[in-house]
Amino acid sequence: MTTRRHVLHVLAAAPALTACGGEQLPDPAAAWRNPGAGERDPRRFALAHAILAPNPHNTQPWLVTLHGEDGMALYCDLGRRLPFTDPFDRQITIGCGAFLECYRLALRHLGYAPVITAFPDGEPSPRLDAKPLAHVNFGARTDAPADPLFDYIAARRTNRSPYDLTRIPHLTDLQKLADAAYERTGEVEWALEPERVAHLRDIVWRAFELEMHTPGALAETFGWLRFGRDEVARHRDGLAVEGPLIGAAKLFGMFGRANMLNPNSEANRQALQDWRRKIDTAPAFAWLSMQENDDTPTGRLTAGMAYARMNLAATGAGLAIHPWSQGLQEYREMASIRSELRTALQNGENFPHMLVRIGYADPVEPAARRGVDAIMRPAAGAP
Ligand SMILES: Cc1cc2nc3c(=O)[nH]c(=O)nc-3n(C[C@H](O)[C@H](O)[C@H](O)COP(=O)(O)O)c2cc1C
């Protein structure tokens, strides 16, 4: 007999996303295949790569305008922020920075030396606003070799599978991540020693559990969950909950709002078990910090550029990475764990922006993307 428990176990084991076929819905994975092929405007080629950037909850909080012959202005799509868990838009700004770095890498690949101006109309405070986050121009033509990280943009993933506990990342590979991030002034450190890893697992897990018991955070995440293939294909954003029995689970009413917002529902209890397995298989952690006084909008944007580079370098080294951001978030309920985590990661004046488990895992399918046309905003004054 198929029980609710059984259905959820199967769902937890199922791949995160498979390409949608047969139905008249867009393929949510299409953006990952040969990005920018056939584009004649280098900016659209670069945007086709930029939209593949990692970003919180896969909200894809980007809007762009093209201006003149070579200009691109990046804005935040303000409705795609995460106001409860990310009250100062720090993580959203990091996602925008990751977008910017992929855009830059793609233009470098085409032989330009792009010029980026962060917050050209001034930094917003305390949250992002309608002003641009960056202007980018092609810059001069250059014969310097392109950055090899470009090659990993379409292969990069956030990998939430269980990791192989018998394989610890090599120092030489971790150093590649650090070198890549350092080019954007980000500093990558790591914990490999069993005691320190166990300590971090414990803090990270308590932060995750707290989030699962915080109604505002649960409600926010629920709004970005996409249940089943059709929902994924219809939205092409958010976090996919996918599996062969998703339809049955929906029929059971398991993914209804009331159920999902109840921390003690069977669905959430099973989800916690599944996530527990993920943290228990963390062989190591790595984190990205910036100097303390760089926790400014520009510093966060730069941290996002550094994080994209760290994630791409990990892909190049065959390493899987998976952020655990709960304990770094700035909402009131998280304050005490956040300070504990900062102490555990502290190194001088550095401000940690991203914390990931890192190791080796089976490959995962790409997360959905909406495509370049969905993020184009007409330039001011355009009809
Ligand atoms: C600032 C930031 C914070 C993130 N935090 C988490 C997190 O706490 N848990 C998680 O599973 N993924 C986290 N991610 C990964 C995103 O969810 C992921 O990038 C997004 O779903 C798109 O998937 P992709 O990276 O495979 O393209 C984070 C990414 C960024 C940039």
Short mmCIF file of C-alpha atoms and ligand atoms in Angstrom, two decimals:
data_model
loop_
_atom_site.label_atom_id
_atom_site.label_comp_id
_atom_site.label_asym_id
_atom_site.label_seq_id
_atom_site.Cartn_x
_atom_site.Cartn_y
_atom_site.Cartn_z
CA MET A 1 0.00 0.00 0.00
CA THR A 2 1.27 3.50 -0.77
CA THR A 3 1.27 5.58 2.39
CA ARG A 4 1.96 9.27 2.78
CA ARG A 5 5.28 8.39 4.37
CA HIS A 6 6.16 6.19 1.42
CA VAL A 7 5.25 8.91 -1.08
CA LEU A 8 7.44 11.42 0.70
CA HIS A 9 10.35 9.04 0.93
CA VAL A 10 10.20 8.52 -2.81
CA LEU A 11 9.97 12.26 -3.37
CA ALA A 12 12.97 12.90 -1.20
CA ALA A 13 14.98 10.43 -3.23
CA ALA A 14 13.85 11.73 -6.61
CA PRO A 15 15.93 14.06 -8.79
CA ALA A 16 15.28 17.76 -8.26
CA LEU A 17 14.26 18.52 -11.78
CA THR A 18 13.82 16.82 -15.09
CA ALA A 19 13.29 18.53 -18.42
CA CYS A 20 9.63 19.01 -19.27
CA GLY A 21 8.51 17.28 -22.44
CA GLY A 22 5.33 16.48 -24.27
CA GLU A 23 3.33 19.36 -22.86
CA GLN A 24 2.91 22.83 -24.16
CA LEU A 25 4.89 24.37 -21.36
CA PRO A 26 8.36 25.83 -21.80
CA ASP A 27 11.28 23.59 -21.00
CA PRO A 28 12.59 24.95 -17.70
CA ALA A 29 16.09 23.64 -18.41
CA ALA A 30 16.36 25.10 -21.93
CA ALA A 31 18.47 28.08 -20.82
CA TRP A 32 21.31 25.74 -19.82
CA ARG A 33 21.78 24.23 -23.26
CA ASN A 34 24.14 26.15 -25.45
CA PRO A 35 23.40 29.54 -23.83
CA GLY A 36 23.44 32.51 -26.16
CA ALA A 37 23.64 30.41 -29.33
CA GLY A 38 22.66 32.52 -32.32
CA GLU A 39 22.60 35.82 -30.40
CA ARG A 40 24.14 38.63 -32.44
CA ASP A 41 24.25 41.24 -29.71
CA PRO A 42 27.14 40.37 -27.36
CA ARG A 43 25.05 41.69 -24.48
CA ARG A 44 22.31 39.14 -25.07
CA PHE A 45 24.96 36.43 -25.35
CA ALA A 46 26.35 37.56 -22.00
CA LEU A 47 22.87 37.79 -20.44
CA ALA A 48 22.15 34.21 -21.51
CA HIS A 49 25.09 33.25 -19.29
CA ALA A 50 24.32 35.70 -16.50
CA ILE A 51 20.85 34.25 -15.87
CA LEU A 52 22.50 30.93 -14.97
CA ALA A 53 24.07 32.48 -11.88
CA PRO A 54 23.37 31.06 -8.42
CA ASN A 55 20.83 33.15 -6.52
CA PRO A 56 18.82 32.78 -3.31
CA HIS A 57 15.72 30.55 -3.63
CA ASN A 58 16.19 30.83 -7.38
CA THR A 59 14.00 33.95 -7.38
CA GLN A 60 16.15 35.31 -10.23
CA PRO A 61 15.89 38.87 -8.89
CA TRP A 62 17.26 40.55 -12.00
CA LEU A 63 16.02 43.15 -14.45
CA VAL A 64 18.16 44.73 -17.13
CA THR A 65 18.03 47.49 -19.67
CA LEU A 66 20.29 47.80 -22.68
CA HIS A 67 21.38 51.27 -23.66
CA GLY A 68 23.56 52.73 -26.37
CA GLU A 69 25.80 50.41 -28.35
CA ASP A 70 27.32 48.51 -25.48
CA GLY A 71 25.68 49.44 -22.18
CA MET A 72 23.75 47.25 -19.77
CA ALA A 73 22.15 48.43 -16.54
CA LEU A 74 21.30 45.87 -13.86
CA TYR A 75 18.37 46.48 -11.52
CA CYS A 76 16.84 44.39 -8.80
CA ASP A 77 13.37 43.07 -9.53
CA LEU A 78 12.18 44.29 -6.15
CA GLY A 79 9.23 41.91 -5.93
CA ARG A 80 11.63 38.96 -6.09
CA ARG A 81 13.36 39.65 -2.80
CA LEU A 82 13.06 37.63 0.42
CA PRO A 83 12.06 40.28 2.93
CA PHE A 84 11.60 38.01 5.95
CA THR A 85 14.81 35.98 5.87
CA ASP A 86 16.90 38.59 4.06
CA PRO A 87 15.68 41.85 5.57
CA PHE A 88 18.55 43.99 4.23
CA ASP A 89 18.64 42.33 0.79
CA ARG A 90 22.18 41.13 1.47
CA GLN A 91 21.65 37.72 -0.13
CA ILE A 92 19.64 39.15 -3.01
CA THR A 93 22.51 41.56 -3.70
CA ILE A 94 24.91 38.59 -3.63
CA GLY A 95 22.74 36.88 -6.27
CA CYS A 96 22.90 40.03 -8.39
CA GLY A 97 26.68 40.09 -7.98
CA ALA A 98 26.85 36.48 -9.19
CA PHE A 99 24.79 37.52 -12.22
CA LEU A 100 27.21 40.36 -12.88
CA GLU A 101 30.25 38.10 -12.72
CA CYS A 102 28.77 35.61 -15.20
CA TYR A 103 27.90 38.54 -17.49
CA ARG A 104 31.47 39.81 -17.19
CA LEU A 105 32.98 36.37 -17.86
CA ALA A 106 30.89 35.99 -21.01
CA LEU A 107 32.00 39.38 -22.34
CA ARG A 108 35.61 38.47 -21.53
CA HIS A 109 35.08 35.29 -23.51
CA LEU A 110 34.09 37.45 -26.49
CA GLY A 111 37.34 39.43 -26.17
CA TYR A 112 36.19 42.51 -24.23
CA ALA A 113 37.59 43.90 -20.99
CA PRO A 114 34.25 44.96 -19.45
CA VAL A 115 34.00 48.01 -17.23
CA ILE A 116 31.64 47.66 -14.27
CA THR A 117 30.39 50.63 -12.26
CA ALA A 118 28.66 49.52 -9.06
CA PHE A 119 25.67 51.57 -7.88
CA PRO A 120 26.28 54.39 -10.39
CA ASP A 121 23.48 56.53 -8.89
CA GLY A 122 24.58 55.90 -5.30
CA GLU A 123 24.21 53.07 -2.82
CA PRO A 124 20.73 52.40 -1.47
CA SER A 125 20.05 52.23 2.26
CA PRO A 126 18.92 50.27 4.18
CA ARG A 127 17.51 48.09 1.36
CA LEU A 128 17.80 47.96 -2.40
CA ASP A 129 15.63 50.39 -4.32
CA ALA A 130 14.74 51.26 -7.91
CA LYS A 131 18.20 52.63 -8.69
CA PRO A 132 20.59 50.46 -10.74
CA LEU A 133 22.96 48.07 -9.02
CA ALA A 134 25.48 48.35 -11.81
CA HIS A 135 26.27 49.65 -15.26
CA VAL A 136 28.46 47.54 -17.50
CA ASN A 137 30.11 48.56 -20.76
CA PHE A 138 32.10 46.41 -23.15
CA GLY A 139 35.37 48.22 -22.43
CA ALA A 140 38.42 47.84 -24.63
CA ARG A 141 39.11 44.87 -26.88
CA THR A 142 41.77 42.68 -25.35
CA ASP A 143 44.04 39.90 -26.55
CA ALA A 144 44.50 38.59 -23.02
CA PRO A 145 43.27 35.02 -22.68
CA ALA A 146 39.66 34.64 -21.51
CA ASP A 147 39.00 33.52 -17.97
CA PRO A 148 38.72 29.70 -17.90
CA LEU A 149 35.86 29.95 -15.36
CA PHE A 150 33.62 30.89 -18.27
CA ASP A 151 33.71 27.26 -19.41
CA TYR A 152 31.91 26.12 -16.27
CA ILE A 153 28.95 28.51 -16.30
CA ALA A 154 26.51 26.05 -17.90
CA ALA A 155 27.85 23.08 -15.92
CA ARG A 156 27.64 24.76 -12.51
CA ARG A 157 24.96 23.54 -10.07
CA THR A 158 23.98 23.85 -6.47
CA ASN A 159 24.18 20.23 -5.39
CA ARG A 160 21.83 19.26 -2.54
CA SER A 161 22.43 15.50 -2.79
CA PRO A 162 24.00 13.54 0.05
CA TYR A 163 27.81 13.86 -0.17
CA ASP A 164 30.39 11.08 -0.04
CA LEU A 165 31.73 11.13 3.50
CA THR A 166 34.79 9.10 2.57
CA ARG A 167 36.14 11.80 0.26
CA ILE A 168 37.56 14.99 1.73
CA PRO A 169 38.33 17.82 -0.70
CA HIS A 170 42.02 18.21 -1.55
CA LEU A 171 43.80 21.31 -0.38
CA THR A 172 44.99 22.05 -3.89
CA ASP A 173 41.39 22.10 -5.11
CA LEU A 174 40.21 24.26 -2.22
CA GLN A 175 43.01 26.65 -2.99
CA LYS A 176 41.64 26.99 -6.54
CA LEU A 177 38.35 28.22 -5.07
CA ALA A 178 40.22 30.67 -2.85
CA ASP A 179 42.31 31.99 -5.74
CA ALA A 180 39.23 32.42 -7.93
CA ALA A 181 37.31 34.34 -5.24
CA TYR A 182 40.32 36.42 -4.32
CA GLU A 183 40.31 38.00 -7.76
CA ARG A 184 37.16 39.75 -6.52
CA THR A 185 38.67 40.32 -3.05
CA GLY A 186 36.66 37.50 -1.49
CA GLU A 187 38.45 35.30 1.04
CA VAL A 188 37.65 31.59 1.13
CA GLU A 189 38.44 29.51 4.19
CA TRP A 190 37.50 25.95 5.03
CA ALA A 191 37.09 23.42 7.79
CA LEU A 192 38.22 19.84 7.17
CA GLU A 193 39.09 18.62 10.67
CA PRO A 194 36.38 16.25 11.98
CA GLU A 195 35.84 18.16 15.22
CA ARG A 196 35.43 21.50 13.55
CA VAL A 197 33.19 20.02 10.85
CA ALA A 198 31.01 18.44 13.55
CA HIS A 199 30.79 21.78 15.37
CA LEU A 200 29.72 23.58 12.20
CA ARG A 201 27.23 20.86 11.29
CA ASP A 202 25.65 21.32 14.69
CA ILE A 203 25.25 25.09 14.38
CA VAL A 204 24.12 24.93 10.77
CA TRP A 205 21.55 22.30 11.63
CA ARG A 206 20.13 24.24 14.58
CA ALA A 207 19.79 27.26 12.29
CA PHE A 208 17.96 25.15 9.73
CA GLU A 209 15.62 23.68 12.34
CA LEU A 210 14.89 27.12 13.72
CA GLU A 211 14.00 28.35 10.27
CA MET A 212 11.66 25.39 9.80
CA HIS A 213 9.89 26.45 13.00
CA THR A 214 9.69 30.15 12.22
CA PRO A 215 6.32 30.89 10.60
CA GLY A 216 7.47 33.96 8.62
CA ALA A 217 10.42 32.06 7.16
CA LEU A 218 8.33 28.99 6.35
CA ALA A 219 5.71 31.13 4.61
CA GLU A 220 8.37 32.91 2.57
CA THR A 221 9.98 29.68 1.39
CA PHE A 222 6.58 28.13 0.65
CA GLY A 223 5.93 30.97 -1.79
CA TRP A 224 8.96 29.89 -3.82
CA LEU A 225 8.40 26.12 -3.82
CA ARG A 226 7.30 24.67 -7.14
CA PHE A 227 5.59 21.32 -6.81
CA GLY A 228 5.89 19.03 -9.79
CA ARG A 229 6.89 19.40 -13.37
CA ASP A 230 4.03 21.59 -14.51
CA GLU A 231 4.51 24.15 -11.78
CA VAL A 232 8.24 24.21 -12.43
CA ALA A 233 7.69 24.70 -16.16
CA ARG A 234 5.01 27.33 -15.66
CA HIS A 235 7.14 29.48 -13.34
CA ARG A 236 10.69 28.53 -14.31
CA ASP A 237 11.95 29.93 -11.03
CA GLY A 238 11.90 28.95 -7.36
CA LEU A 239 12.85 25.68 -5.73
CA ALA A 240 11.63 22.51 -7.41
CA VAL A 241 10.03 19.72 -5.40
CA GLU A 242 10.02 17.03 -8.02
CA GLY A 243 9.52 13.30 -8.26
CA PRO A 244 7.50 10.61 -9.95
CA LEU A 245 4.80 10.56 -7.26
CA ILE A 246 4.36 14.27 -6.90
CA GLY A 247 0.87 14.14 -8.40
CA ALA A 248 -0.20 11.56 -5.83
CA ALA A 249 1.27 13.58 -3.00
CA LYS A 250 -0.61 16.65 -4.25
CA LEU A 251 -3.82 14.65 -4.32
CA PHE A 252 -3.23 13.70 -0.69
CA GLY A 253 -3.17 17.43 0.00
CA MET A 254 0.31 17.17 1.44
CA PHE A 255 1.58 20.30 -0.21
CA GLY A 256 -1.37 22.47 0.70
CA ARG A 257 -0.54 25.80 2.34
CA ALA A 258 -1.80 24.82 5.81
CA ASN A 259 0.26 21.63 5.76
CA MET A 260 3.40 23.33 4.53
CA LEU A 261 3.15 26.13 7.09
CA ASN A 262 2.72 23.67 9.95
CA PRO A 263 6.22 22.74 11.19
CA ASN A 264 4.86 19.51 12.63
CA SER A 265 3.06 18.32 9.50
CA GLU A 266 4.14 14.99 8.08
CA ALA A 267 5.47 16.78 4.97
CA ASN A 268 7.72 19.05 7.05
CA ARG A 269 8.83 16.26 9.38
CA GLN A 270 9.90 14.22 6.37
CA ALA A 271 11.58 17.25 4.85
CA LEU A 272 13.56 17.76 8.07
CA GLN A 273 14.71 14.12 8.00
CA ASP A 274 15.77 14.49 4.40
CA TRP A 275 17.72 17.68 5.14
CA ARG A 276 19.25 16.11 8.22
CA ARG A 277 20.77 13.50 5.97
CA LYS A 278 22.25 16.23 3.81
CA ILE A 279 23.97 17.95 6.73
CA ASP A 280 25.11 14.66 8.24
CA THR A 281 26.94 13.91 5.02
CA ALA A 282 28.87 17.20 4.97
CA PRO A 283 32.51 16.09 4.78
CA ALA A 284 33.75 19.68 4.94
CA PHE A 285 32.62 23.30 4.91
CA ALA A 286 33.94 26.36 3.12
CA TRP A 287 32.98 29.98 3.56
CA LEU A 288 33.43 33.21 1.73
CA SER A 289 34.14 36.38 3.65
CA MET A 290 34.81 39.99 2.88
CA GLN A 291 36.47 42.56 5.12
CA GLU A 292 34.08 43.66 7.87
CA ASN A 293 33.69 47.17 6.46
CA ASP A 294 32.68 45.64 3.14
CA ASP A 295 29.19 44.73 4.37
CA THR A 296 27.86 47.55 2.22
CA PRO A 297 25.76 47.25 -0.95
CA THR A 298 28.95 47.41 -3.04
CA GLY A 299 30.68 44.90 -0.77
CA ARG A 300 27.74 42.50 -1.05
CA LEU A 301 27.69 42.86 -4.83
CA THR A 302 31.41 42.09 -4.87
CA ALA A 303 30.82 39.12 -2.55
CA GLY A 304 28.32 37.79 -5.10
CA MET A 305 30.91 38.09 -7.86
CA ALA A 306 33.39 36.26 -5.66
CA TYR A 307 30.82 33.58 -4.80
CA ALA A 308 30.08 32.95 -8.49
CA ARG A 309 33.80 32.48 -9.04
CA MET A 310 34.12 30.15 -6.06
CA ASN A 311 31.17 28.07 -7.31
CA LEU A 312 32.57 27.94 -10.86
CA ALA A 313 36.03 26.98 -9.62
CA ALA A 314 34.43 24.20 -7.57
CA THR A 315 32.70 22.94 -10.71
CA GLY A 316 36.04 22.99 -12.51
CA ALA A 317 37.62 20.98 -9.71
CA GLY A 318 34.80 18.41 -9.69
CA LEU A 319 33.59 19.55 -6.27
CA ALA A 320 29.93 19.79 -5.29
CA ILE A 321 28.87 22.74 -3.19
CA HIS A 322 25.69 23.59 -1.33
CA PRO A 323 25.10 26.83 0.62
CA TRP A 324 23.51 26.77 4.07
CA SER A 325 22.55 30.38 4.63
CA GLN A 326 20.07 30.11 7.50
CA GLY A 327 22.61 30.82 10.24
CA LEU A 328 23.94 33.88 8.42
CA GLN A 329 20.54 35.50 8.03
CA GLU A 330 19.70 38.75 9.79
CA TYR A 331 16.14 38.24 11.01
CA ARG A 332 15.42 38.66 14.71
CA GLU A 333 14.74 35.02 15.60
CA MET A 334 18.14 33.97 14.17
CA ALA A 335 20.19 36.54 16.13
CA SER A 336 21.66 34.19 18.73
CA ILE A 337 22.62 31.36 16.35
CA ARG A 338 23.94 33.90 13.90
CA SER A 339 26.31 35.30 16.47
CA GLU A 340 27.41 31.77 17.43
CA LEU A 341 28.07 30.95 13.79
CA ARG A 342 29.99 34.16 13.22
CA THR A 343 32.19 33.35 16.17
CA ALA A 344 32.82 29.87 14.78
CA LEU A 345 33.82 31.32 11.39
CA GLN A 346 35.50 34.46 12.59
CA ASN A 347 38.92 35.31 11.35
CA GLY A 348 39.96 38.84 12.26
CA GLU A 349 37.56 41.41 10.89
CA ASN A 350 36.16 39.27 8.11
CA PHE A 351 32.41 39.23 7.51
CA PRO A 352 31.14 35.81 6.32
CA HIS A 353 28.66 36.07 3.43
CA MET A 354 28.34 32.46 2.22
CA LEU A 355 28.79 29.12 3.97
CA VAL A 356 28.65 25.90 1.96
CA ARG A 357 29.14 22.23 2.55
CA ILE A 358 31.62 20.96 0.05
CA GLY A 359 32.63 17.54 -1.22
CA TYR A 360 31.75 14.97 -3.83
CA ALA A 361 28.25 13.93 -4.85
CA ASP A 362 26.32 12.51 -7.77
CA PRO A 363 25.53 15.14 -10.39
CA VAL A 364 22.15 16.88 -10.27
CA GLU A 365 19.84 18.31 -12.91
CA PRO A 366 19.90 22.06 -13.56
CA ALA A 367 17.49 24.39 -11.76
CA ALA A 368 14.85 26.17 -13.86
CA ARG A 369 15.54 29.52 -15.52
CA ARG A 370 13.09 31.97 -17.14
CA GLY A 371 15.25 32.99 -20.07
CA VAL A 372 16.66 36.34 -21.17
CA ASP A 373 13.45 37.92 -22.49
CA ALA A 374 11.80 37.63 -19.08
CA ILE A 375 14.35 39.95 -17.47
CA MET A 376 14.44 42.71 -20.08
CA ARG A 377 12.95 46.01 -19.00
CA PRO A 378 12.42 48.77 -21.56
CA ALA A 379 14.98 51.60 -21.17
CA ALA A 380 13.62 54.80 -19.65
CA GLY A 381 12.01 56.94 -22.35
CA ALA A 382 11.43 53.95 -24.63
CA PRO A 383 7.90 53.69 -26.05
C1 LIG B 1 23.12 34.25 -1.51
C2 LIG B 1 22.72 32.81 -1.74
C3 LIG B 1 22.21 32.08 -0.68
C4 LIG B 1 21.84 30.74 -0.88
N1 LIG B 1 21.39 29.99 0.19
C5 LIG B 1 21.02 28.71 0.01
C6 LIG B 1 20.58 27.91 1.11
O1 LIG B 1 20.56 28.35 2.25
N2 LIG B 1 20.20 26.63 0.86
C7 LIG B 1 20.23 26.09 -0.40
O2 LIG B 1 19.86 24.93 -0.56
N3 LIG B 1 20.67 26.83 -1.46
C8 LIG B 1 21.06 28.10 -1.28
N4 LIG B 1 21.52 28.84 -2.33
C9 LIG B 1 21.56 28.23 -3.67
C10 LIG B 1 20.37 28.67 -4.48
O3 LIG B 1 19.18 28.15 -3.93
C11 LIG B 1 20.57 28.22 -5.94
O4 LIG B 1 21.61 28.99 -6.47
C12 LIG B 1 19.32 28.42 -6.77
O5 LIG B 1 18.26 27.58 -6.33
C13 LIG B 1 19.58 28.12 -8.24
O6 LIG B 1 20.12 26.83 -8.40
P1 LIG B 1 21.52 26.63 -9.11
O7 LIG B 1 22.57 27.25 -8.24
O8 LIG B 1 21.68 25.13 -9.19
O9 LIG B 1 21.46 27.27 -10.45
C14 LIG B 1 21.94 30.16 -2.17
C15 LIG B 1 22.47 30.92 -3.23
C16 LIG B 1 22.86 32.23 -3.02
C17 LIG B 1 23.46 33.03 -4.15
#
